[in-house]
Short mmCIF file of C-alpha atoms in Angstrom, two decimals:
data_model
loop_
_atom_site.label_atom_id
_atom_site.label_comp_id
_atom_site.label_asym_id
_atom_site.label_seq_id
_atom_site.Cartn_x
_atom_site.Cartn_y
_atom_site.Cartn_z
CA MET A 5 2.24 -17.12 0.75
CA THR A 6 4.32 -15.18 3.27
CA GLU A 7 7.54 -15.88 1.35
CA PHE A 8 5.96 -14.70 -1.90
CA HIS A 9 4.61 -11.56 -0.21
CA ASP A 10 8.03 -10.88 1.31
CA GLU A 11 9.49 -11.11 -2.20
CA LEU A 12 6.95 -8.58 -3.48
CA ARG A 13 7.80 -6.26 -0.58
CA SER A 14 11.53 -6.52 -1.22
CA ARG A 15 11.06 -5.54 -4.89
CA VAL A 16 9.40 -2.22 -3.96
CA ARG A 17 11.36 -1.31 -0.84
CA GLY A 18 12.24 2.38 -0.88
CA SER A 19 9.28 3.56 -2.99
CA TYR A 20 6.55 4.68 -0.61
CA THR A 21 3.91 4.59 -3.33
CA LEU A 22 4.75 1.07 -4.49
CA GLU A 23 5.15 -0.11 -0.91
CA ALA A 24 1.67 1.18 -0.04
CA GLY A 25 0.01 -0.32 -3.12
CA THR A 26 1.70 -3.66 -2.51
CA GLU A 27 0.69 -3.69 1.17
CA MET A 28 -2.90 -2.93 0.22
CA LEU A 29 -3.03 -5.98 -2.05
CA ILE A 30 -1.27 -8.19 0.51
CA ARG A 31 -3.52 -7.14 3.40
CA ALA A 32 -6.92 -6.97 1.70
CA PHE A 33 -9.05 -10.04 0.98
CA GLY A 34 -6.60 -12.48 2.52
CA GLY A 35 -3.83 -11.43 0.15
CA ARG A 36 -5.36 -13.21 -2.82
CA PHE A 37 -4.83 -10.20 -5.08
CA ALA A 38 -1.10 -10.29 -4.37
CA ALA A 39 -0.77 -13.92 -5.42
CA PRO A 40 0.57 -15.61 -8.53
CA GLY A 41 -2.07 -16.13 -11.19
CA ASN A 42 -3.53 -12.63 -11.07
CA PRO A 43 -3.08 -10.88 -14.42
CA TRP A 44 -1.26 -7.96 -12.74
CA VAL A 45 1.25 -10.17 -10.90
CA GLU A 46 4.17 -10.44 -13.28
CA GLU A 47 7.38 -12.43 -13.18
CA ASP A 48 10.71 -11.13 -14.45
CA PRO A 49 11.86 -13.75 -17.00
CA MET A 50 15.52 -13.06 -16.26
CA THR A 51 15.39 -13.33 -12.46
CA GLY A 52 12.15 -15.18 -11.82
CA LYS A 53 11.22 -12.54 -9.25
CA ALA A 54 7.62 -11.38 -9.04
CA TRP A 55 6.28 -7.83 -9.11
CA ILE A 56 2.91 -6.13 -9.40
CA ASP A 57 2.02 -4.23 -12.57
CA PHE A 58 -0.41 -1.77 -11.02
CA GLY A 59 -1.09 -0.17 -14.40
CA ALA A 60 -2.61 -3.46 -15.62
CA ILE A 61 -5.22 -3.58 -12.86
CA PRO A 62 -7.96 -1.38 -14.40
CA ALA A 63 -8.32 -3.49 -17.55
CA THR A 64 -8.61 -6.80 -15.68
CA ILE A 65 -11.05 -6.36 -12.78
CA GLY A 66 -14.46 -6.53 -14.45
CA ALA A 67 -15.68 -9.79 -12.89
CA LEU A 68 -14.87 -8.83 -9.28
CA SER A 69 -17.18 -7.47 -6.59
CA CYS A 70 -17.51 -3.71 -6.16
CA GLY A 71 -15.45 -3.74 -2.94
CA GLU A 72 -12.70 -5.76 -4.59
CA GLN A 73 -12.67 -3.45 -7.60
CA ARG A 74 -12.52 -0.38 -5.37
CA ILE A 75 -9.54 -1.52 -3.30
CA LEU A 76 -7.67 -2.70 -6.41
CA MET A 77 -8.27 0.63 -8.16
CA LEU A 78 -7.20 2.54 -5.05
CA ALA A 79 -3.99 0.49 -4.86
CA ALA A 80 -3.37 1.14 -8.56
CA SER A 81 -3.92 4.85 -8.04
CA VAL A 82 -1.59 5.03 -5.05
CA ALA A 83 1.14 2.94 -6.71
CA ALA A 84 0.92 3.95 -10.36
CA ASP A 85 -1.09 7.18 -10.57
CA VAL A 86 -4.05 5.41 -12.17
CA PRO A 87 -6.80 8.05 -12.13
CA VAL A 88 -9.76 7.28 -9.85
CA GLY A 89 -12.66 9.19 -8.38
CA LEU A 90 -11.56 9.13 -4.76
CA GLY A 91 -15.00 9.98 -3.41
CA GLU A 92 -16.55 7.22 -5.48
CA ILE A 93 -13.96 4.70 -4.27
CA LEU A 94 -14.14 5.61 -0.59
CA ASP A 95 -17.94 5.86 -0.57
CA GLY A 96 -18.25 2.13 -1.22
CA LEU A 97 -15.58 0.72 1.08
CA ASP A 98 -16.46 -1.05 4.29
CA ARG A 99 -14.75 0.01 7.52
CA PRO A 100 -11.83 -2.49 7.44
CA LEU A 101 -10.94 -1.41 3.90
CA VAL A 102 -11.14 2.28 4.87
CA ASP A 103 -8.72 1.41 7.68
CA LEU A 104 -6.39 -0.09 5.10
CA ALA A 105 -6.74 2.92 2.79
CA LEU A 106 -5.92 5.36 5.60
CA ALA A 107 -2.80 3.40 6.46
CA ALA A 108 -1.76 3.47 2.80
CA PHE A 109 -2.26 7.23 2.57
CA ALA A 110 -0.20 7.74 5.74
CA HIS A 111 2.56 5.52 4.36
CA VAL A 112 2.70 7.31 1.00
CA SER A 113 3.04 10.62 2.83
CA GLY A 114 6.10 9.29 4.65
CA SER A 115 4.56 9.62 8.09
CA HIS A 116 6.38 6.46 9.17
CA TRP A 117 9.67 8.27 8.57
CA ASP A 118 8.64 11.79 9.43
CA SER A 119 10.84 14.44 10.95
CA GLU A 120 10.01 17.86 12.25
CA VAL A 121 11.72 21.24 12.15
CA ARG A 122 11.80 23.10 15.47
CA PRO A 123 13.38 26.41 16.41
CA SER A 124 16.31 26.26 18.78
CA ASP A 125 17.07 28.72 21.60
CA ASP A 126 19.46 30.70 19.38
CA GLY A 127 16.82 31.29 16.68
CA THR A 128 18.10 28.73 14.19
CA TYR A 129 16.01 25.79 13.11
CA LEU A 130 16.97 22.18 13.67
CA VAL A 131 15.59 19.04 12.08
CA HIS A 132 14.55 16.41 14.60
CA GLY A 133 13.51 12.97 13.57
CA PRO A 134 12.42 10.53 12.68
CA ARG A 135 9.44 10.68 14.98
CA PRO A 136 8.52 7.34 16.46
CA GLY A 137 5.68 5.42 14.88
CA THR A 138 3.43 6.36 12.02
CA LEU A 139 0.50 8.70 11.69
CA TYR A 140 -1.82 5.78 10.94
CA PRO A 141 -0.54 2.20 11.34
CA TRP A 142 -1.21 -0.69 9.00
CA PRO A 143 -3.95 -3.06 10.20
CA GLU A 144 -2.74 -6.51 11.16
CA GLU A 145 -2.00 -8.74 8.21
CA ASN A 146 -4.57 -11.47 7.56
CA THR A 147 -7.02 -9.93 10.00
CA PRO A 148 -10.27 -11.80 9.42
CA ASN A 149 -12.33 -8.60 9.26
CA VAL A 150 -10.36 -7.08 6.34
CA SER A 151 -12.93 -8.42 3.89
#
C-alpha cells in the first residue's frame, strides 16, 4: 500500500489542505480509507493515477462507525471545505485521532514551513525562516493505536 499512498501524496504535493486531508486518510485506521475500492478514491482515466475526491465523502459514509465517519468528515472539511460541526466531530474522537487532527491543523496552517519576522538593529524588519520542525508533528504512520 505504501506505493499507492506515495502516489496519492505526490498528486497533492504543494496544497497544504489536500496534503493534510490525504495524510489523515493514510494514517487513520491503517490507511484503509486511502485505498482503492473506496467510493471517494478515484482514478484518472487518462493517466491511471489515483486521487481522493474529498467532496464525495459525505454521501458515502453511512455504514461506518461514528469514529470512522468523524475522521473522514474532518478530512473532507480540511481538504475540500465540506462543512462540519467541529465541536461535534472533535467531541467523539479518541485520543489517537485527536492527535492526527491536531497534526492536520498544524500542517494546513503551514507551521511546517513557517517563517518569522523579527526587527533588526537598524529598525527594519527581516524575514527569518523556515523555522525547523513543525508546530505539531504527524503521528507515526501505521501506529497500532491510531484506531
